[in-house]
XYZ file of C-alpha atoms in Angstrom:
701
model
C -1.635 -64.684 -17.431
C 1.572 -65.845 -19.107
C 2.270 -62.257 -20.182
C 1.938 -61.014 -16.557
C 4.340 -63.694 -15.348
C 6.807 -62.672 -18.082
C 6.646 -59.012 -16.999
C 7.134 -59.956 -13.343
C 10.181 -62.006 -14.281
C 11.632 -59.073 -16.183
C 11.111 -56.754 -13.207
C 12.664 -59.295 -10.866
C 15.686 -59.717 -13.153
C 16.206 -55.955 -13.361
C 16.133 -55.649 -9.560
C 18.647 -58.480 -9.203
C 20.890 -56.736 -11.711
C 20.651 -53.435 -9.831
C 21.363 -55.124 -6.478
C 24.394 -56.918 -7.910
C 25.756 -53.715 -9.415
C 25.268 -51.792 -6.167
C 27.233 -54.471 -4.301
C 30.347 -53.595 -6.328
C 32.367 -50.669 -5.075
C 32.863 -47.723 -7.437
C 36.329 -46.154 -7.713
C 35.391 -42.657 -6.548
C 37.907 -41.561 -3.918
C 41.166 -41.668 -5.853
C 43.998 -39.244 -6.524
C 45.750 -38.947 -9.928
C 47.415 -42.288 -10.695
C 50.810 -42.098 -12.410
C 50.775 -45.428 -14.283
C 54.161 -44.968 -15.935
C 55.940 -44.034 -12.697
C 54.391 -47.051 -10.993
C 56.145 -49.513 -13.322
C 59.397 -47.553 -13.641
C 59.942 -46.871 -9.931
C 59.695 -50.431 -8.628
C 63.491 -50.454 -8.699
C 64.959 -46.982 -9.093
C 68.490 -48.366 -9.549
C 67.787 -49.580 -13.089
C 65.344 -49.457 -15.949
C 62.825 -52.282 -15.888
C 63.300 -55.169 -18.373
C 61.581 -54.791 -21.701
C 62.152 -51.038 -21.853
C 64.903 -48.490 -22.179
C 65.193 -44.741 -21.643
C 65.918 -42.767 -24.776
C 66.467 -39.072 -25.391
C 64.818 -37.395 -28.365
C 63.936 -33.827 -29.278
C 65.264 -32.495 -25.976
C 63.322 -34.814 -23.668
C 63.464 -38.365 -22.387
C 60.947 -41.123 -22.907
C 60.533 -44.858 -22.523
C 60.930 -47.122 -25.536
C 59.197 -50.493 -25.213
C 61.321 -53.369 -26.483
C 58.888 -56.170 -25.635
C 55.595 -56.756 -23.795
C 57.584 -57.715 -20.699
C 55.760 -58.758 -17.523
C 57.564 -55.948 -15.652
C 55.426 -53.449 -17.569
C 52.273 -55.024 -16.130
C 50.687 -54.988 -12.678
C 47.347 -55.845 -11.031
C 44.830 -53.020 -11.202
C 44.063 -53.557 -7.518
C 47.493 -52.172 -6.604
C 46.395 -48.690 -7.702
C 42.605 -48.875 -7.866
C 42.321 -49.788 -4.209
C 39.161 -50.945 -2.431
C 36.956 -50.738 -5.505
C 35.642 -53.077 -8.181
C 34.249 -50.759 -10.858
C 36.258 -48.415 -13.072
C 35.558 -44.688 -12.466
C 32.535 -43.357 -14.355
C 34.319 -40.090 -15.144
C 38.050 -39.671 -15.687
C 40.866 -38.173 -17.722
C 43.876 -39.849 -19.306
C 47.011 -37.739 -19.845
C 49.716 -39.015 -22.197
C 52.887 -37.463 -23.576
C 54.284 -39.443 -26.505
C 56.543 -39.159 -29.526
C 55.189 -41.315 -32.323
C 56.824 -42.856 -35.358
C 55.139 -43.056 -38.718
C 52.311 -45.565 -38.447
C 51.872 -48.248 -41.051
C 48.396 -48.198 -42.653
C 45.767 -50.066 -40.616
C 48.187 -50.521 -37.718
C 47.100 -49.781 -34.132
C 49.492 -49.407 -31.208
C 48.448 -49.568 -27.553
C 49.423 -46.784 -25.174
C 48.041 -48.953 -22.375
C 45.413 -51.597 -21.774
C 43.455 -53.049 -18.894
C 43.100 -56.787 -19.476
C 40.599 -59.208 -17.985
C 41.280 -62.435 -16.115
C 41.059 -64.836 -19.070
C 43.431 -62.784 -21.181
C 45.892 -62.416 -18.298
C 46.072 -66.198 -17.957
C 46.633 -66.580 -21.698
C 49.440 -64.042 -21.651
C 51.104 -65.821 -18.716
C 51.186 -69.043 -20.756
C 52.544 -67.289 -23.811
C 55.353 -65.679 -21.835
C 56.800 -69.140 -21.269
C 57.279 -69.627 -25.014
C 60.045 -68.081 -27.069
C 59.693 -64.816 -28.931
C 59.356 -66.393 -32.373
C 56.497 -68.618 -31.295
C 54.734 -65.647 -29.724
C 54.803 -63.834 -33.045
C 53.543 -66.871 -34.940
C 50.597 -67.401 -32.584
C 49.186 -63.930 -33.133
C 46.553 -64.336 -35.816
C 43.758 -62.145 -37.015
C 41.610 -63.375 -34.185
C 43.818 -61.364 -31.859
C 42.293 -58.223 -33.236
C 39.177 -58.920 -31.181
C 39.086 -57.162 -27.855
C 37.375 -59.849 -25.822
C 40.162 -59.730 -23.236
C 40.529 -55.933 -23.275
C 38.404 -54.337 -20.561
C 39.674 -50.904 -21.493
C 42.474 -49.573 -23.681
C 43.882 -46.569 -25.484
C 45.315 -46.976 -29.004
C 46.977 -44.711 -31.547
C 46.946 -45.162 -35.299
C 47.659 -42.959 -38.293
C 46.034 -39.588 -37.402
C 43.576 -41.215 -34.972
C 43.128 -42.026 -31.309
C 40.896 -44.939 -30.300
C 39.410 -45.547 -26.862
C 38.148 -49.143 -26.586
C 36.226 -50.697 -23.712
C 33.675 -53.312 -22.748
C 30.436 -51.475 -23.270
C 26.899 -52.244 -22.313
C 26.051 -55.943 -22.444
C 29.843 -56.603 -22.521
C 30.082 -55.716 -26.235
C 33.343 -54.107 -27.366
C 32.933 -50.403 -28.128
C 35.251 -47.962 -29.913
C 35.233 -44.216 -29.474
C 37.550 -42.665 -32.050
C 38.938 -39.196 -32.652
C 39.928 -38.768 -36.289
C 42.345 -36.325 -37.870
C 44.401 -35.478 -34.795
C 47.572 -35.141 -36.923
C 50.390 -36.143 -34.588
C 53.635 -35.023 -36.239
C 56.096 -37.962 -36.368
C 59.279 -37.595 -34.292
C 57.835 -34.741 -32.230
C 56.470 -34.788 -28.700
C 52.754 -34.368 -28.153
C 50.625 -34.220 -24.996
C 47.074 -35.521 -25.267
C 44.324 -35.298 -22.663
C 41.314 -37.562 -23.125
C 38.351 -36.590 -20.920
C 35.417 -38.972 -20.432
C 32.389 -37.440 -18.714
C 28.878 -38.590 -18.052
C 27.461 -36.849 -21.121
C 30.480 -35.834 -23.175
C 33.933 -36.810 -24.313
C 36.724 -34.569 -25.539
C 40.339 -34.770 -26.649
C 42.863 -31.953 -26.193
C 46.102 -32.132 -28.184
C 48.986 -29.839 -27.169
C 46.545 -27.488 -25.380
C 44.802 -26.631 -28.654
C 41.009 -26.205 -28.734
C 39.540 -29.607 -27.870
C 37.732 -32.008 -30.158
C 34.387 -32.620 -28.475
C 31.436 -34.906 -29.004
C 28.508 -36.291 -27.092
C 28.567 -40.101 -27.119
C 25.483 -41.992 -28.212
C 25.512 -43.538 -24.764
C 27.360 -42.822 -21.512
C 30.483 -44.639 -20.435
C 29.362 -47.715 -18.444
C 29.105 -47.263 -14.695
C 29.449 -51.011 -14.093
C 32.792 -51.728 -15.808
C 34.119 -54.478 -13.529
C 37.904 -54.511 -13.077
C 38.261 -57.371 -10.602
C 41.334 -59.561 -11.254
C 42.379 -57.279 -14.136
C 45.883 -56.079 -14.991
C 47.281 -52.887 -16.465
C 49.714 -53.339 -19.369
C 51.777 -50.255 -20.214
C 52.760 -49.824 -23.855
C 50.944 -52.938 -25.020
C 48.062 -55.303 -24.435
C 50.428 -57.972 -23.162
C 51.340 -59.215 -26.654
C 53.754 -58.304 -29.405
C 51.028 -57.220 -31.793
C 50.068 -53.653 -30.918
C 53.300 -52.920 -29.002
C 53.827 -49.151 -28.852
C 56.781 -48.289 -31.113
C 57.291 -44.642 -30.130
C 58.505 -43.022 -26.920
C 56.300 -42.457 -23.877
C 57.063 -39.762 -21.314
C 53.854 -39.447 -19.322
C 50.820 -41.641 -18.606
C 48.439 -40.514 -15.855
C 44.906 -41.645 -15.027
C 42.958 -38.873 -13.297
C 39.684 -40.170 -11.802
C 36.688 -37.842 -11.514
C 38.429 -34.816 -12.986
C 39.042 -32.892 -16.220
C 42.849 -32.829 -16.278
C 43.019 -30.436 -19.234
C 42.221 -27.605 -16.830
C 45.306 -28.524 -14.788
C 47.657 -28.644 -17.789
C 46.484 -25.864 -20.064
C 47.459 -23.237 -20.883
C 51.145 -24.178 -20.836
C 54.371 -22.461 -21.878
C 55.416 -25.743 -23.516
C 52.156 -27.428 -24.553
C 53.809 -30.347 -26.338
C 55.492 -31.322 -23.062
C 52.836 -30.117 -20.606
C 53.470 -32.105 -17.427
C 51.093 -33.366 -14.764
C 53.350 -36.145 -13.435
C 56.562 -37.259 -15.161
C 58.629 -40.181 -13.765
C 61.975 -39.071 -12.274
C 63.906 -41.324 -14.684
C 62.514 -39.304 -17.572
C 63.196 -35.846 -16.270
C 64.752 -33.255 -18.534
C 68.465 -33.581 -19.123
C 70.724 -30.872 -17.663
C 71.659 -28.022 -19.956
C 74.828 -28.875 -21.857
C 77.814 -26.770 -20.885
C 80.630 -25.747 -23.107
C 83.836 -27.674 -22.742
C 85.678 -24.705 -21.280
C 83.107 -24.201 -18.517
C 84.330 -25.549 -15.192
C 81.018 -26.464 -13.617
C 80.268 -30.065 -14.460
C 77.332 -32.219 -13.407
C 78.912 -35.628 -12.953
C 75.789 -37.368 -11.769
C 73.635 -36.023 -14.592
C 70.857 -35.303 -12.132
C 71.398 -31.648 -11.300
C 69.208 -29.305 -13.274
C 66.365 -31.753 -13.918
C 62.909 -30.723 -12.833
C 60.213 -33.163 -11.789
C 56.587 -32.139 -11.463
C 54.163 -34.172 -9.388
C 52.531 -34.774 -6.020
C 55.014 -37.295 -4.588
C 58.587 -38.112 -5.534
C 61.264 -40.392 -4.015
C 64.666 -38.963 -3.125
C 67.710 -41.232 -3.373
C 71.430 -41.014 -4.060
C 70.739 -41.574 -7.761
C 68.583 -38.424 -7.772
C 70.999 -36.141 -5.901
C 70.638 -32.612 -7.248
C 67.180 -33.366 -8.633
C 64.647 -30.524 -8.471
C 60.994 -31.260 -7.702
C 58.013 -28.929 -7.967
C 54.948 -29.910 -5.935
C 51.914 -28.143 -7.457
C 49.752 -28.788 -4.392
C 52.201 -27.261 -1.923
C 53.419 -24.760 -4.520
C 56.944 -25.623 -3.428
C 60.305 -26.237 -5.117
C 62.617 -28.790 -3.508
C 66.057 -30.283 -4.213
C 67.167 -33.849 -3.399
C 70.296 -34.059 -1.234
C 70.615 -37.826 -1.727
C 68.323 -38.850 1.124
C 65.637 -36.185 1.650
C 64.031 -33.186 -0.057
C 65.364 -29.781 0.948
C 63.057 -26.781 0.538
C 64.229 -24.198 -1.987
C 61.037 -22.159 -2.319
C 57.648 -22.733 -0.739
C 54.338 -20.931 -0.490
C 54.346 -20.384 3.262
C 51.119 -21.196 5.046
C 49.874 -19.581 8.227
C 47.367 -21.169 10.576
C 44.048 -19.325 10.605
C 41.629 -21.514 12.573
C 40.726 -25.148 13.328
C 37.649 -26.984 12.011
C 36.142 -30.258 13.188
C 36.451 -32.470 10.098
C 35.281 -35.919 11.240
C 33.931 -37.654 14.328
C 35.059 -41.252 14.027
C 33.108 -43.786 16.070
C 35.421 -46.618 17.134
C 34.716 -50.083 18.515
C 36.107 -49.130 21.931
C 38.269 -46.598 23.746
C 41.540 -45.833 21.962
C 44.942 -45.366 23.617
C 47.041 -44.496 20.577
C 46.898 -43.544 16.882
C 49.680 -44.227 14.380
C 49.414 -42.505 10.985
C 51.527 -43.839 8.106
C 51.684 -44.378 4.351
C 51.555 -47.654 2.415
C 52.820 -47.326 -1.148
C 50.090 -47.927 -3.679
C 47.378 -47.878 -1.006
C 47.507 -44.465 0.639
C 47.425 -42.848 4.062
C 46.404 -45.152 6.909
C 45.856 -44.927 10.661
C 46.256 -47.798 13.125
C 44.245 -47.355 16.322
C 45.063 -49.199 19.545
C 41.692 -50.142 21.034
C 41.283 -51.095 24.668
C 38.762 -53.880 24.098
C 40.147 -57.340 23.420
C 36.749 -58.492 22.166
C 36.665 -56.095 19.229
C 40.433 -55.880 18.725
C 42.103 -52.917 17.048
C 41.537 -51.376 13.638
C 43.404 -49.952 10.661
C 41.675 -47.137 8.783
C 42.258 -45.774 5.266
C 42.080 -42.047 4.545
C 39.645 -41.110 1.762
C 38.018 -37.949 0.480
C 35.317 -38.558 3.079
C 37.724 -39.091 5.991
C 38.980 -42.269 7.642
C 37.153 -45.477 6.705
C 37.622 -48.904 8.301
C 40.092 -50.990 6.281
C 41.148 -53.937 8.481
C 40.444 -55.361 11.942
C 43.351 -56.927 13.852
C 43.027 -59.100 16.960
C 44.724 -57.395 19.928
C 44.611 -57.765 23.724
C 44.380 -54.484 25.609
C 46.354 -52.678 22.902
C 48.177 -49.573 24.108
C 50.161 -48.391 21.073
C 51.106 -49.056 17.448
C 54.324 -48.327 15.588
C 54.851 -48.419 11.831
C 58.329 -49.053 10.462
C 60.136 -50.452 7.448
C 62.907 -52.990 6.932
C 64.198 -52.268 3.459
C 61.108 -51.925 1.280
C 58.908 -54.089 3.537
C 56.358 -52.360 5.760
C 55.500 -53.514 9.286
C 53.277 -52.636 12.240
C 54.014 -53.639 15.816
C 51.385 -53.491 18.570
C 51.861 -53.187 22.322
C 49.538 -55.756 23.928
C 49.035 -55.254 27.658
C 46.726 -58.221 28.220
C 45.000 -56.240 30.979
C 41.483 -57.260 29.935
C 42.138 -60.977 29.712
C 44.131 -61.599 32.847
C 43.362 -60.472 36.389
C 46.149 -62.391 38.135
C 48.516 -60.212 40.109
C 51.843 -61.838 39.365
C 51.258 -64.370 36.598
C 52.294 -63.336 33.102
C 49.163 -63.664 30.937
C 49.299 -65.687 27.752
C 48.049 -62.730 25.732
C 50.830 -60.426 26.983
C 52.768 -60.923 23.800
C 53.306 -58.032 21.485
C 52.938 -58.850 17.810
C 54.678 -57.644 14.655
C 52.540 -57.598 11.509
C 53.919 -57.467 7.965
C 52.179 -55.813 5.040
C 51.247 -58.363 2.363
C 51.305 -56.856 -1.121
C 49.339 -59.846 -2.392
C 46.564 -59.780 0.194
C 46.634 -55.997 0.712
C 46.468 -56.641 4.440
C 48.730 -56.791 7.479
C 49.473 -60.414 8.427
C 51.057 -61.744 11.619
C 54.836 -62.001 11.330
C 56.489 -62.401 14.768
C 55.506 -62.426 18.461
C 57.676 -61.036 21.262
C 57.059 -61.515 24.980
C 56.465 -58.184 26.691
C 55.241 -56.987 30.082
C 52.311 -54.561 29.874
C 54.126 -52.907 26.980
C 53.249 -49.213 26.711
C 55.200 -48.212 23.616
C 57.408 -49.305 20.715
C 60.038 -47.198 18.980
C 61.674 -48.109 15.662
C 64.934 -46.625 14.416
C 67.957 -47.224 12.198
C 71.626 -46.901 13.116
C 74.362 -47.651 10.586
C 71.842 -49.264 8.206
C 70.653 -51.646 10.940
C 67.021 -51.694 12.104
C 66.150 -51.722 15.817
C 62.987 -51.880 17.924
C 62.739 -50.673 21.527
C 59.857 -51.785 23.761
C 58.813 -49.926 26.910
C 57.890 -52.675 29.405
C 55.698 -50.958 32.000
C 55.360 -53.599 34.726
C 55.444 -57.321 35.474
C 52.237 -58.291 37.227
C 50.713 -55.425 39.198
C 53.553 -54.579 41.584
C 56.913 -54.955 39.859
C 57.594 -51.805 37.830
C 61.397 -51.768 37.863
C 62.116 -54.286 35.110
C 64.041 -54.619 31.858
C 62.903 -52.893 28.718
C 64.420 -54.422 25.603
C 66.196 -53.274 22.448
C 65.724 -55.702 19.548
C 67.835 -55.840 16.380
C 66.769 -57.117 12.990
C 68.712 -60.235 12.036
C 69.313 -60.480 8.322
C 70.117 -64.174 8.624
C 66.986 -65.255 10.529
C 64.763 -62.514 9.052
C 63.422 -61.705 12.511
C 64.074 -59.466 15.517
C 66.436 -60.708 18.240
C 67.389 -59.270 21.649
C 70.271 -56.821 21.354
C 70.307 -55.016 24.734
C 68.272 -54.672 27.925
C 67.890 -51.470 29.957
C 66.447 -51.158 33.483
C 63.366 -48.912 33.488
C 60.725 -47.955 36.068
C 57.172 -48.112 34.788
C 58.422 -47.223 31.293
C 55.780 -45.385 29.282
C 57.483 -44.145 26.137
C 60.665 -44.273 24.070
C 61.823 -41.472 21.761
C 64.752 -41.906 19.361
C 66.480 -38.922 17.791
C 69.715 -37.944 16.129
C 71.894 -34.857 16.612
C 74.739 -34.632 14.137
C 76.557 -37.987 14.182
C 75.130 -38.971 17.590
C 72.136 -41.239 18.199
C 69.997 -40.819 21.322
C 67.183 -42.755 22.987
C 65.185 -41.292 25.882
C 62.801 -43.215 28.134
C 59.827 -41.819 30.026
C 59.882 -43.463 33.477
C 56.446 -43.125 35.092
C 56.267 -45.110 38.358
C 58.453 -47.387 40.483
C 55.682 -48.720 42.734
C 56.047 -45.949 45.322
C 56.388 -42.585 43.582
C 56.066 -40.866 40.221
C 59.005 -38.554 41.011
C 61.682 -40.377 39.034
C 64.666 -39.830 36.810
C 63.909 -40.322 33.141
C 67.042 -41.253 31.235
C 68.604 -40.082 27.980
C 70.916 -42.689 26.439
C 73.551 -42.183 23.742
C 74.787 -44.853 21.297
C 78.444 -45.717 21.883
C 80.272 -48.765 20.492
C 77.115 -50.588 19.494
C 75.235 -50.066 22.794
C 73.187 -47.393 24.518
C 74.878 -45.777 27.519
C 73.555 -43.180 29.985
C 74.014 -39.619 28.720
C 71.830 -37.612 31.152
C 69.040 -38.042 33.689
C 66.119 -35.607 34.080
C 63.681 -35.476 37.018
C 60.116 -36.133 35.795
C 56.724 -36.792 37.368
C 54.927 -39.793 35.889
C 56.530 -39.071 32.510
C 54.236 -40.389 29.790
C 55.762 -39.012 26.592
C 58.873 -37.419 25.129
C 58.839 -35.456 21.877
C 62.004 -34.260 20.165
C 61.879 -31.398 17.662
C 64.146 -28.888 15.965
C 63.621 -25.231 15.129
C 66.415 -24.100 12.880
C 69.620 -25.404 14.454
C 68.102 -25.553 17.961
C 67.261 -28.992 19.400
C 64.482 -29.446 21.962
C 62.908 -32.203 24.065
C 59.502 -31.800 25.692
C 58.186 -34.159 28.372
C 54.548 -34.821 29.248
C 54.282 -35.096 33.050
C 51.205 -37.073 34.145
C 50.876 -36.388 37.875
C 52.699 -36.142 41.195
C 52.212 -39.051 43.575
C 54.145 -40.080 46.680
C 53.320 -43.111 48.850
C 49.734 -42.899 50.130
C 49.432 -39.163 49.536
C 47.003 -37.503 47.110
C 47.775 -37.231 43.407
C 48.338 -33.835 41.845
C 47.259 -33.721 38.185
C 47.731 -30.001 37.449
C 51.492 -29.761 37.098
C 54.163 -28.432 34.773
C 55.338 -30.239 31.702
C 58.727 -28.995 30.572
C 60.582 -28.156 27.366
C 64.349 -28.722 27.456
C 66.886 -27.352 24.985
C 70.210 -28.954 24.102
C 73.123 -26.812 25.252
C 75.760 -27.656 22.645
C 78.656 -26.247 24.665
C 77.598 -27.908 27.923
C 76.544 -31.108 26.115
C 73.354 -31.453 28.115
C 69.672 -30.592 27.965
C 68.685 -27.585 30.092
C 65.254 -26.308 31.120
C 63.798 -23.895 28.546
C 60.078 -23.491 29.375
C 57.447 -24.843 31.768
C 53.850 -25.255 30.570
C 50.940 -26.053 32.905
C 49.227 -29.283 31.814
C 46.519 -31.568 33.172
C 47.706 -35.170 33.416
C 49.382 -34.770 30.028
C 49.898 -38.010 28.097
C 51.206 -36.809 24.721
C 52.885 -33.968 22.850
C 52.825 -33.570 19.064
C 55.089 -31.155 17.194
C 54.403 -29.980 13.633
C 55.046 -27.074 11.308
C 52.981 -25.129 8.779
C 55.122 -23.084 6.434
C 57.518 -21.189 8.683
C 55.352 -21.562 11.804
C 55.974 -24.214 14.484
C 53.398 -25.723 16.827
C 53.009 -28.047 19.820
C 49.713 -29.609 20.843
C 49.290 -31.313 24.220
C 46.905 -34.124 25.162
C 45.367 -33.046 28.475
C 43.547 -36.097 29.845
C 42.363 -35.424 33.440
C 42.360 -32.625 36.014
C 41.378 -34.699 39.065
C 37.670 -34.134 38.527
C 36.843 -34.433 34.843
C 38.106 -35.976 31.612
C 36.375 -33.242 29.604
C 39.179 -30.735 29.097
C 40.689 -28.423 26.543
C 43.795 -29.759 24.871
C 45.825 -26.722 23.868
C 47.641 -25.819 20.653
C 50.768 -23.685 21.189
C 52.652 -21.625 18.614
C 56.360 -20.844 18.641
C 56.995 -17.163 19.340
C 60.791 -17.096 19.423
C 62.033 -15.401 22.569
C 58.638 -15.939 24.240
C 58.772 -19.682 23.609
C 55.458 -21.423 22.936
C 52.254 -19.474 23.566
C 48.661 -20.864 23.542
C 46.644 -20.009 20.411
C 43.809 -22.569 20.209
C 41.824 -24.450 22.848
C 40.439 -27.743 21.483
C 37.696 -29.512 23.517
C 38.610 -33.176 24.115
C 37.413 -36.013 26.321
C 39.996 -38.291 27.900
C 42.478 -37.329 25.199
C 45.185 -39.982 24.842
C 47.100 -39.098 21.671
C 47.536 -36.482 18.931
C 48.839 -37.120 15.417
C 49.491 -34.568 12.666
C 49.205 -35.544 9.011
C 48.882 -33.968 5.568
C 46.909 -35.037 2.509
C 46.544 -33.343 -0.876
C 48.208 -30.178 0.366
C 45.922 -29.882 3.391
C 46.862 -30.389 7.055
C 45.001 -32.245 9.788
C 45.159 -33.315 13.435
C 43.549 -36.444 14.845
C 43.061 -37.198 18.528
C 42.015 -40.415 20.255
C 40.044 -40.839 23.466
C 40.915 -43.373 26.167
C 37.551 -42.755 27.867
C 35.060 -42.878 24.987
C 34.751 -44.888 21.753
C 35.507 -41.993 19.452
C 38.297 -40.124 17.736
C 38.145 -36.742 16.031
C 39.861 -35.281 12.985
C 40.454 -31.526 12.850
C 41.307 -29.597 9.699
C 43.874 -26.829 10.017
C 42.663 -23.932 7.879
C 45.512 -21.833 6.543
C 45.887 -18.655 4.543
């Protein structure tokens, strides 16, 4: 009997263990993670403390002077929305080593647990001499090391918390790294094998006695680059590249290589190759030291410090040069649109009026959706290999639109709350009719409420910068149910109060949308006026920035204008308006009408009609390009009888203008957004009449 009870207890314990493990989230949907760039690019104006950039053997690398806190960061900043380290991965390093002392190990990087992180924080408060004295032989134990990569004389050691939390070492002997020369190593950990490739030579392979643990918990852990957070084991050589590649064998991406010792997957911009030295009598001089360098990687910043920098994107197969503010295409593998595939049907908590797609550094591509229901609020989704997944719910009240923007390095979202579901009074301003600005919290990895602004059935927000000042424009649609001719407001960021303050008011009539754009040195803002209480036949207004204020530049007759989209093709500047419907007094509404593309006449200094396109209560236009092809997609929402309509994708045909090429079935379509991920292109549309959104993949050739 006692034996049966013992067996039952064992079975119960194993099931509890399995349930607990399944509750943790595995890191499975990640792109290559450039660990070295992450610590070096926090402030691109200088090298982080505790390190310096040094040139050797024709290339640059980082030399670690101390285990400074700036070379450490929480794992959760890169390994997002997961608790367990990937089961399969590659680690790519490019290093130049010194001669190792016998029995000395040096850490390329480490992932430290909570207890060790706290100990390091205490030690950092003491002086350097005391730190050295405190490191005894007991420090050799890896109790605080969740995972780490070490180099010693002719050996590489991969250490980690193995099964039953016991420290395990997987070593590769006899790798023969030549001192004072660069070497690129790729360590690949698979389910049933491990291998090490050095300088693209034939790999050293072995099958481990047991698989890498699938339950390696990384909660509250920290990456330390070039150390384990202490002086002992500090990497003494130079490091040029350190990339973690989840779920992939990176050796196939690097090898073969024309320069195997410096084979590059992702090298930080600060460490890019130096320009070729010119003879003294040659006139061409590179004063900034940036021209001629080549960076290889998926994403790269462009700043004044990197002017002249070249960047090769292996996914886009494109070569770009930094002009001080943006990347200019030099060469690119031009894509052509072949056909459109339905990629994802996203069930939402309620009907959706607007989608805003944006990037958060260290997190990834996100989409904020403005849901109609106040009960469920709105949602922020994160893009993964499996499509959009719910990331955060935010309380909203009849949300109509979202806008993402930045003030300096801080990221924000602002929502247009209409309050239509919580207040039925005709003339009383509802309490919930306040639009809210949310700020991204790097600590909480969430958007948190930052500032509220009183608005009146706000339909849209636009964010823009003029002369290094940040502005927000809100489109106030109506006050109560009858008063549509009211002030819309331009807000300006106050650096003293750290908040937005009223800068200017502009009279609008049922304002539906703002669009900011720039032509040469001039800044423009155009409003879509939809309804004045009597008619939809109104003048929408283009404003130009003069002496710190917006002044009227041109008026254009529109019919329930719901959206403006500005775009450029070559040197030509266009504006397209989405006309919703014709309505006059008590007469019938006409939903099948023309929406119009206008082109800027530079000599006449005004926008002139270029092309009319028949639309069906259009509520949005989205412009995008694929290679050298240009497209417009319209959101057709209603034809007077049905919300089930084709929204149409148009392609630029030069003299012919835009011609229809794809008919996409939609239901109550309210918005289109174009976005790219991993070299692939997508469209997402939202429905204002059904709780769903759809993602389409644009197949190219």
